[in-house]
PDB file of C-alpha atoms in Angstrom:
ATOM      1  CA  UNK Y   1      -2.145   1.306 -11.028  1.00  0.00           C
ATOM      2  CA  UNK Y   2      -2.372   4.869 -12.353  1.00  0.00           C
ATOM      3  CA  UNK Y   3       0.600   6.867 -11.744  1.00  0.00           C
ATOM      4  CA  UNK Y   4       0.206  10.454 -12.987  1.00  0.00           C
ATOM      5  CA  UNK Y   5       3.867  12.353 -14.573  1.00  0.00           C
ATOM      6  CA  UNK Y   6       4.502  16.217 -14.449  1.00  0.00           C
ATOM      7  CA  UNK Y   7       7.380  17.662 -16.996  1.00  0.00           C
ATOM      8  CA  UNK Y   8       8.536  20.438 -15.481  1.00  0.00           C
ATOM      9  CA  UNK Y   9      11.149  22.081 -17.893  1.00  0.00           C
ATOM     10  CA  UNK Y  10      12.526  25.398 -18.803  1.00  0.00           C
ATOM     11  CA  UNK Y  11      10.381  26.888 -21.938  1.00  0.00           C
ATOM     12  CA  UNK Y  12       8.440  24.024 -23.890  1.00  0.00           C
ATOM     13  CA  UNK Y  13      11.262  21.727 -24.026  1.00  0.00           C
ATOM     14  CA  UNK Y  14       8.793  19.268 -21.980  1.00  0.00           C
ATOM     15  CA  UNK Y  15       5.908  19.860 -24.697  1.00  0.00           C
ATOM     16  CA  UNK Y  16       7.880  18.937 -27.447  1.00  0.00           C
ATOM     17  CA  UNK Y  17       9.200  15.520 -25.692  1.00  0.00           C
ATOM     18  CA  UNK Y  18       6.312  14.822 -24.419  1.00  0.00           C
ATOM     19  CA  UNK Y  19       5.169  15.246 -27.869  1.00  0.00           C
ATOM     20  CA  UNK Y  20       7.471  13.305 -29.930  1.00  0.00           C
ATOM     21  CA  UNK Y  21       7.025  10.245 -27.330  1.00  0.00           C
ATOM     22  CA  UNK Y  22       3.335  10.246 -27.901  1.00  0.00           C
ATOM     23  CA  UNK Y  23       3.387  10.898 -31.708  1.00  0.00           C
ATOM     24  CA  UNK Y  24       6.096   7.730 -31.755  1.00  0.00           C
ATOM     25  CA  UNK Y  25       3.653   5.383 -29.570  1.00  0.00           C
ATOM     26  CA  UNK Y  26       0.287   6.683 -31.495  1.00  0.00           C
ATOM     27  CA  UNK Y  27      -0.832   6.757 -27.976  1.00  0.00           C
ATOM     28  CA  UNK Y  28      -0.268   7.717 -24.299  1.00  0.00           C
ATOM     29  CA  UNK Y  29      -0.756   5.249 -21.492  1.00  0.00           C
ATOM     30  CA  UNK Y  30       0.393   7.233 -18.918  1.00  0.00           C
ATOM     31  CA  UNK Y  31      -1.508  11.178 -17.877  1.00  0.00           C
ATOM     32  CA  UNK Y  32       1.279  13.237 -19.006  1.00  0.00           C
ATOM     33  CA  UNK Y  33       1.222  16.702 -17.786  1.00  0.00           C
ATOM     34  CA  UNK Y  34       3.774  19.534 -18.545  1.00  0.00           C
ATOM     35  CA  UNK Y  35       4.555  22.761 -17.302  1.00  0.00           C
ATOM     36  CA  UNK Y  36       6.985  25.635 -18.978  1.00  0.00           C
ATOM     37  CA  UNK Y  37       9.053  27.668 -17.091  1.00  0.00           C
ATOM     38  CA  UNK Y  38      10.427  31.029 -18.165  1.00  0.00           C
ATOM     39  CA  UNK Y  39      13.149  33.462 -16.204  1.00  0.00           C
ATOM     40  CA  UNK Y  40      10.537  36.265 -15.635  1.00  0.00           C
ATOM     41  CA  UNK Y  41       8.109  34.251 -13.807  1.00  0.00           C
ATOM     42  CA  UNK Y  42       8.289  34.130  -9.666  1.00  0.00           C
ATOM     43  CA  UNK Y  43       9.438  31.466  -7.493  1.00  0.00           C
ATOM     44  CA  UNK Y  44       6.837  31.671  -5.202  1.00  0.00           C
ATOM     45  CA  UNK Y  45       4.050  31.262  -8.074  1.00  0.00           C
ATOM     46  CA  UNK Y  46       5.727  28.140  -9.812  1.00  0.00           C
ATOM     47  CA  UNK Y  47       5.708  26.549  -6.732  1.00  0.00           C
ATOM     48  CA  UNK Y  48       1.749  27.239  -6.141  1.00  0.00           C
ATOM     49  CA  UNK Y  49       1.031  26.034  -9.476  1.00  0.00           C
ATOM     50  CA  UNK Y  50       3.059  22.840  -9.151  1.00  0.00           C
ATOM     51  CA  UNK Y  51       1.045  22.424  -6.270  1.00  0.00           C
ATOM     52  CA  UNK Y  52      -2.173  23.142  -7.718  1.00  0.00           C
ATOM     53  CA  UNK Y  53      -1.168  20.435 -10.368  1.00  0.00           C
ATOM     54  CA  UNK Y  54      -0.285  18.084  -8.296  1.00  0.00           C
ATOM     55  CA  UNK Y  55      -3.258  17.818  -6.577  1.00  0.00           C
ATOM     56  CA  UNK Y  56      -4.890  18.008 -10.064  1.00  0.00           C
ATOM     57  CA  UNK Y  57      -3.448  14.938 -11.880  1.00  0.00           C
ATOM     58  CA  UNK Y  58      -3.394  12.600  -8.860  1.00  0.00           C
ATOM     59  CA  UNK Y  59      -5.376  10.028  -9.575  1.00  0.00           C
ATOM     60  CA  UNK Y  60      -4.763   8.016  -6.142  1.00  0.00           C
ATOM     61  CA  UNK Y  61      -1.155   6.449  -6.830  1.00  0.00           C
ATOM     62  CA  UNK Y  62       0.943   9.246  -7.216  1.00  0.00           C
ATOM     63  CA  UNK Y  63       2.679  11.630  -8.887  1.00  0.00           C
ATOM     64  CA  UNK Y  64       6.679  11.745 -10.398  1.00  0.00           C
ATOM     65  CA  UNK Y  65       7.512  15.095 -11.362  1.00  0.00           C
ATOM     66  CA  UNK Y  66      10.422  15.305 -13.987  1.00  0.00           C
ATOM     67  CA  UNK Y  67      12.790  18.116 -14.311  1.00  0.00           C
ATOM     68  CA  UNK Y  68      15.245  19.280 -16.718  1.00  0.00           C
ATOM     69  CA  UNK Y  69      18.152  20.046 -14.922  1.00  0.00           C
ATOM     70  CA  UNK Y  70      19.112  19.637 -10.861  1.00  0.00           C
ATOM     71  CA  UNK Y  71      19.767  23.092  -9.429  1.00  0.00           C
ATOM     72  CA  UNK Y  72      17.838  24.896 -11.882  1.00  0.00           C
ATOM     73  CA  UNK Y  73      13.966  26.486 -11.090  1.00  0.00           C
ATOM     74  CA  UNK Y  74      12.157  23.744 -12.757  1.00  0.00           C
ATOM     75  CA  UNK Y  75      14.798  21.321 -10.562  1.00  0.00           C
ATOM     76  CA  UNK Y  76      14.316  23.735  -7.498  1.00  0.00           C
ATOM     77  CA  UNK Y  77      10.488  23.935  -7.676  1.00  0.00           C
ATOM     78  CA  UNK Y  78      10.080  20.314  -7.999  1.00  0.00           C
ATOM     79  CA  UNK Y  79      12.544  19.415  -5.133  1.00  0.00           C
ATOM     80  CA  UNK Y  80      10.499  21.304  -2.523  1.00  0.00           C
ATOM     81  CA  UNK Y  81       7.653  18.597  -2.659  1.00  0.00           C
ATOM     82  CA  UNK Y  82      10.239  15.793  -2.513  1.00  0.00           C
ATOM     83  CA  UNK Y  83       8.935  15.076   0.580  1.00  0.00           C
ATOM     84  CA  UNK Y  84       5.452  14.508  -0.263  1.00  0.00           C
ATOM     85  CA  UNK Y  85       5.645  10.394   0.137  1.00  0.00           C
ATOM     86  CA  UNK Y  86       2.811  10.807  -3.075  1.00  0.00           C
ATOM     87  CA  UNK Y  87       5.126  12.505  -4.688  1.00  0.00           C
ATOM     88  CA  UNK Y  88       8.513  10.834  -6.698  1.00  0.00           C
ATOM     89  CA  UNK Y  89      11.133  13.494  -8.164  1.00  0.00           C
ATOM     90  CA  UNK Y  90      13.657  13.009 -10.836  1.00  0.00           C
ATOM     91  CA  UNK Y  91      15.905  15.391 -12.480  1.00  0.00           C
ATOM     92  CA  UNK Y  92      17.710  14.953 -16.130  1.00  0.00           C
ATOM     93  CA  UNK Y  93      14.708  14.453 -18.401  1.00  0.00           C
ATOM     94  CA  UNK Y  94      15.412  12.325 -21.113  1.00  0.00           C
ATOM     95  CA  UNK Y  95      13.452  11.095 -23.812  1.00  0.00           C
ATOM     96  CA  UNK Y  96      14.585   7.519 -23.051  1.00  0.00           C
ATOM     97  CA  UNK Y  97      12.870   8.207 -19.785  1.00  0.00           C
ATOM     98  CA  UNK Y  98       9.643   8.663 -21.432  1.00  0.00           C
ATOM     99  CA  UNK Y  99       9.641   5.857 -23.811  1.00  0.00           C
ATOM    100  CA  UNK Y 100      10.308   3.815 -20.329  1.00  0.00           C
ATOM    101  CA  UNK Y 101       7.996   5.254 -18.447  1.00  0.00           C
ATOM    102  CA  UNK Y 102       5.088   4.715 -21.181  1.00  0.00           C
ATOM    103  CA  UNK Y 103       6.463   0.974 -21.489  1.00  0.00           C
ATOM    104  CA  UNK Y 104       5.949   0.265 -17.507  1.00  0.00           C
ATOM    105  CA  UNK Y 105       2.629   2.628 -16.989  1.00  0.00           C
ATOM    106  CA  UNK Y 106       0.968   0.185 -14.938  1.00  0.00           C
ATOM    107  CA  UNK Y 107       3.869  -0.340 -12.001  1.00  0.00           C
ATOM    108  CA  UNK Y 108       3.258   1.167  -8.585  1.00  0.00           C
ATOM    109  CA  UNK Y 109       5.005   4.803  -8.095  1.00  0.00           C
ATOM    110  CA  UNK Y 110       8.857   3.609  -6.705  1.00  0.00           C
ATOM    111  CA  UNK Y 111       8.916   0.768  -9.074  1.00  0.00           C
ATOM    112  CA  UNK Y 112       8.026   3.217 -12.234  1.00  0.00           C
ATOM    113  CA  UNK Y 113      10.465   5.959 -10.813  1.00  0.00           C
ATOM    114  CA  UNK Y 114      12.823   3.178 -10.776  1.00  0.00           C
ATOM    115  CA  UNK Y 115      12.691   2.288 -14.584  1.00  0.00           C
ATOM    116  CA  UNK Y 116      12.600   5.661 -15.418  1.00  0.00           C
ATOM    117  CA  UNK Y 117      15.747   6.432 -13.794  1.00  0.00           C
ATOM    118  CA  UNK Y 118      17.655   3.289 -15.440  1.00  0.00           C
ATOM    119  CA  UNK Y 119      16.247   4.225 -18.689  1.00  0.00           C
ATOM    120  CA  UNK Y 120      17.442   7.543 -18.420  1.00  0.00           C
ATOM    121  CA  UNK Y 121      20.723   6.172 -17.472  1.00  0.00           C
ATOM    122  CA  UNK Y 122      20.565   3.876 -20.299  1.00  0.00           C
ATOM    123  CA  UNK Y 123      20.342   5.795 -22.751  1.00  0.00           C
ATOM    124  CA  UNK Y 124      23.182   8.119 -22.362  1.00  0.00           C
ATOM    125  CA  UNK Y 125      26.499   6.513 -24.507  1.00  0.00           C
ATOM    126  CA  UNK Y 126      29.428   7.425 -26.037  1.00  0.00           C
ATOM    127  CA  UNK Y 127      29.053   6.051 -29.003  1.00  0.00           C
ATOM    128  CA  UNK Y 128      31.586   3.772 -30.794  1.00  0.00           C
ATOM    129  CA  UNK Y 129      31.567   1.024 -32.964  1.00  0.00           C
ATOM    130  CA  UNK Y 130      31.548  -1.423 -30.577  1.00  0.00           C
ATOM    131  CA  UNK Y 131      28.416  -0.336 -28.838  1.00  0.00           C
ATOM    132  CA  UNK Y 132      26.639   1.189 -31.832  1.00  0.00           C
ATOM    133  CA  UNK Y 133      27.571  -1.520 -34.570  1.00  0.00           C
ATOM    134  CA  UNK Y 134      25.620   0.490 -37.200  1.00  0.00           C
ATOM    135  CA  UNK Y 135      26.268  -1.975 -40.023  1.00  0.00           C
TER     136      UNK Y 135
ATOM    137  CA  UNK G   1      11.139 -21.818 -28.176  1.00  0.00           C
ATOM    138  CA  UNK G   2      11.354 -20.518 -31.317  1.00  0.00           C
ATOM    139  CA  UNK G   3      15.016 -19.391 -32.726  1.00  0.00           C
ATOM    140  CA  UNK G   4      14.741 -17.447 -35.989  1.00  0.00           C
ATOM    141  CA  UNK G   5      16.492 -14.962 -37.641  1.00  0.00           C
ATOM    142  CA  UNK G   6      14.947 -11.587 -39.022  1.00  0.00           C
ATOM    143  CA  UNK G   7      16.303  -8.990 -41.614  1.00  0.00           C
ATOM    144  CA  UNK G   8      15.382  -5.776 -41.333  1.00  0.00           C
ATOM    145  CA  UNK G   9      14.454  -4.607 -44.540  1.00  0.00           C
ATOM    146  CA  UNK G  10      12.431  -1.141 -44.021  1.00  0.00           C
ATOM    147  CA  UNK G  11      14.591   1.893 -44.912  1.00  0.00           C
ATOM    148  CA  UNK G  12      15.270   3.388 -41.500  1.00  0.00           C
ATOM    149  CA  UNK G  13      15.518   0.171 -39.771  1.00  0.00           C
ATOM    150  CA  UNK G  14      14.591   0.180 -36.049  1.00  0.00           C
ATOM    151  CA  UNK G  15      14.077   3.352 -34.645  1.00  0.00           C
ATOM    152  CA  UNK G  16      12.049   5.080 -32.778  1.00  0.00           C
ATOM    153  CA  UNK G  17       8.369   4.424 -34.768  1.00  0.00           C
ATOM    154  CA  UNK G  18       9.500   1.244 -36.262  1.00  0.00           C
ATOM    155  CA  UNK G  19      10.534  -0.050 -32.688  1.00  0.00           C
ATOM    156  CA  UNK G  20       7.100   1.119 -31.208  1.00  0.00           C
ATOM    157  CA  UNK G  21       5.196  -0.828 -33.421  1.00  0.00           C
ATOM    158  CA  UNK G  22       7.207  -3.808 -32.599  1.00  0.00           C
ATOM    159  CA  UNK G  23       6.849  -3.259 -29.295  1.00  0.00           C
ATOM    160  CA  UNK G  24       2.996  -2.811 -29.535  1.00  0.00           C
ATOM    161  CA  UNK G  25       3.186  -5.985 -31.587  1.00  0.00           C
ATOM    162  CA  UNK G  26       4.780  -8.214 -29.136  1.00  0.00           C
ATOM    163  CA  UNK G  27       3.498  -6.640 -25.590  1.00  0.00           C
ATOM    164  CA  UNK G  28       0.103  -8.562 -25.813  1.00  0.00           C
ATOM    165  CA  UNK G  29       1.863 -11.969 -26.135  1.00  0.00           C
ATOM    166  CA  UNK G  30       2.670 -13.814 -22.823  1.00  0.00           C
ATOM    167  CA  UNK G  31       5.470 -15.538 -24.235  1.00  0.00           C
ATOM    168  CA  UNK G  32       8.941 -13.827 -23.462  1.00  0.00           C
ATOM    169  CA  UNK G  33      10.540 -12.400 -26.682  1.00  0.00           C
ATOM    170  CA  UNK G  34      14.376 -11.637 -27.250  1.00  0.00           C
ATOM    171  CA  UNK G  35      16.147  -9.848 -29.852  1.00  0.00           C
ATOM    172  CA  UNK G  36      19.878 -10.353 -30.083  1.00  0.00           C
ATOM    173  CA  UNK G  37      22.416  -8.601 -32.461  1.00  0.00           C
ATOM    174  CA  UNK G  38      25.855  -8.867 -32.624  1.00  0.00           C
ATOM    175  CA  UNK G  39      25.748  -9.715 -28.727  1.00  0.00           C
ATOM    176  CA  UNK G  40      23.415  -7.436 -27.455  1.00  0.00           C
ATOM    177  CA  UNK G  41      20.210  -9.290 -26.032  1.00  0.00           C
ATOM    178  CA  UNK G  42      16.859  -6.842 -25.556  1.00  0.00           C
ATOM    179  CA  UNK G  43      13.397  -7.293 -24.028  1.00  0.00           C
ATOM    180  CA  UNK G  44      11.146  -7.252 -27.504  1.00  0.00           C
ATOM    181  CA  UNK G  45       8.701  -5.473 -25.295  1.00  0.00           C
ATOM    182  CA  UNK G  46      10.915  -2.687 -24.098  1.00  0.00           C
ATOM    183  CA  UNK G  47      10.864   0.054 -26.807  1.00  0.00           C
ATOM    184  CA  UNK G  48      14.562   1.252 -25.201  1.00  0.00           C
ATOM    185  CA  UNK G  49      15.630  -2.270 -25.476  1.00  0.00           C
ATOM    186  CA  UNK G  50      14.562  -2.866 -29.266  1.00  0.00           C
ATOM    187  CA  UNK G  51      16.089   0.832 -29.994  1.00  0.00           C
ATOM    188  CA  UNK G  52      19.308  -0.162 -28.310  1.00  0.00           C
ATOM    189  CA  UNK G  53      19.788  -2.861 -31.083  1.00  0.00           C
ATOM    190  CA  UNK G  54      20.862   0.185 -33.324  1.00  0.00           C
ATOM    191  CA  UNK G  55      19.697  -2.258 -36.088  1.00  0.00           C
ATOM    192  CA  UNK G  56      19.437  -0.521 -39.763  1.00  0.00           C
ATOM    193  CA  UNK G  57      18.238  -1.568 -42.855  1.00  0.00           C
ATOM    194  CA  UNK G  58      20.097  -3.955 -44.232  1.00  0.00           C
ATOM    195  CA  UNK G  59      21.319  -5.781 -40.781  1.00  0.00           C
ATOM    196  CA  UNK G  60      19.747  -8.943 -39.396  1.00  0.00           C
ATOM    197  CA  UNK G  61      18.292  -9.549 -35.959  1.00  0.00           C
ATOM    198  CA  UNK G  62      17.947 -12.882 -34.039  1.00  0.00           C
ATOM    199  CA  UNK G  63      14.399 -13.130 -32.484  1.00  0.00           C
ATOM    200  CA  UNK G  64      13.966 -15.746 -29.463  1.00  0.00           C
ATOM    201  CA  UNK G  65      10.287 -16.914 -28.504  1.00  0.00           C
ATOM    202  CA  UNK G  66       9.437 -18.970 -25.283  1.00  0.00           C
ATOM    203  CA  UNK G  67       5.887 -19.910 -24.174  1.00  0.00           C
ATOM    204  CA  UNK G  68       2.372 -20.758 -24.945  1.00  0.00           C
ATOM    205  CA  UNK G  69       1.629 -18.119 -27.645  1.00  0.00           C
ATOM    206  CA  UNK G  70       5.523 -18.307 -29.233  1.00  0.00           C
ATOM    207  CA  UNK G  71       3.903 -19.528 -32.631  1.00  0.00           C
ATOM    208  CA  UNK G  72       1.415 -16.592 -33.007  1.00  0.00           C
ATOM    209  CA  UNK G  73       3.949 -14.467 -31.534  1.00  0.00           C
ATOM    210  CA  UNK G  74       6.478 -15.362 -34.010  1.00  0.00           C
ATOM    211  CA  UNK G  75       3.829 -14.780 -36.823  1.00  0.00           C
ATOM    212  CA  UNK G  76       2.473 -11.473 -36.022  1.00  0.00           C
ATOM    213  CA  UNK G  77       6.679 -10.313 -35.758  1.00  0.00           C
ATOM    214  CA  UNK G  78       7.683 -11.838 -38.644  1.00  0.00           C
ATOM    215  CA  UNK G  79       5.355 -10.371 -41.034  1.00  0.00           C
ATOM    216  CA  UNK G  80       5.506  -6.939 -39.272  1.00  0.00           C
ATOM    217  CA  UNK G  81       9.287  -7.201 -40.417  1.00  0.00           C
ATOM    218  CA  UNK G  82       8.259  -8.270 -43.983  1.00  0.00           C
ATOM    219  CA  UNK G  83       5.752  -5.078 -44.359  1.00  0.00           C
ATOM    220  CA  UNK G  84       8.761  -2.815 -43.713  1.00  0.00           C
ATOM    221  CA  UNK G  85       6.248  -2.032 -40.731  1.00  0.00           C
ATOM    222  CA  UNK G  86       3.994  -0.456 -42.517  1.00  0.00           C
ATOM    223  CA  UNK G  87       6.116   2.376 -43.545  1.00  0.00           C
ATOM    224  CA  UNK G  88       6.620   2.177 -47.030  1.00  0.00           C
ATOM    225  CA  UNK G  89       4.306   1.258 -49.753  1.00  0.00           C
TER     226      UNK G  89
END
């Protein structure tokens, strides 16, 4: 099972976590693609190349697309092939999302979009010291 | 099953490198491996799990082994604990 991931973010916020995750593993299980978005670019053109890249990366099992923020272009973009069935999309990117997603590469497309979305989840806490316990 | 206790002794604990080597560490065992501390029980093979643990140097984690391979499991672990996982000479 080969699921393929696009980070579609505003500037190269999606580089640099994409980065960090795969300096942190030494490796990257998962094809990882990312795409920067920045206010003077058009609508109509992100949405071609998200298109474009789609059809790139898939490798046969699909494709989850991960956005920054819901409501947003990169969120907007990404929403308007939600209903693709190849295609899984999740706002909120995380870098607990990535670590998860690396960790269950090999799972089918909903199962993976699954994980990510609970690891996402999961990692989000107000910390205290009775979650945290530091010492 | 296995039952041991662990202290973490490299300076910056478990976090984010530290736990990915664990994780690559453990994922090729079929045995199932827990970590536990202070109540919290994690996956050994989830590297949001092991990070969850919050575990820093000086603190001790309680590692749980259950299957065929526990033994070699436990081995491989234990000493990547001992090394200070490779990040400090």
């Amino acid at each position: 099972m080969s699921v393929s991931l696009i980070i579609i973010t505003h500037y190269d916020i999606g580089q640099q976590m994409v980065k960090m995750v795969n300096e942190t593993l030494g490796q990257s299980v998962l094809s990882i693609s990312t795409m920067s978005v920045y206010p003077e670019q058009s609508m109509e053109q992100l949405i071609g190349r998200v298109v474009l890249k789609t059809q790139e990366v898939d490798q046969g099992d699909g494709v989850i697309i991960i956005t920054d923020l819901y409501g947003a272009t990169p969120g907007n973009i990404a929403c308007r092939l939600m209903d693709i069935p190849t295609i899984k999309v999740i706002t909120g990117l995380n870098l607990p999302m990535l670590f998860k997603a690396q960790n269950y590469a090999d799972l089918p497309i909903n199962e993976l979009a699954e994980k990510i979305l609970k690891g996402g989840r999961e990692g989000i806490l107000l910390c205290n010291q009775d979650i945290c316990q530091t010492n | 099953m296995i039952n041991e206790t662990l202290p973490v002794i490299n300076k910056l604990g478990l976090h984010a490198r530290s736990a990915a080597k664990l994780v690559t560490t453990a994922q090729p065992f079929k045995c199932d491996i827990t970590l536990e501390r202070k109540g919290r029980e994690v996956n050994a093979k989830s590297i949001m799990g092991v990070m969850m643990l919050a575990a820093t140097c000086g603190s001790e984690v309680n590692i749980a082994l259950n299957g065929d391979d526990e033994v070699a499991a436990f081995q491989a672990i234990k000493q990547l604990f001992a090394n200070r996982f490779d990040e400090e000479s």
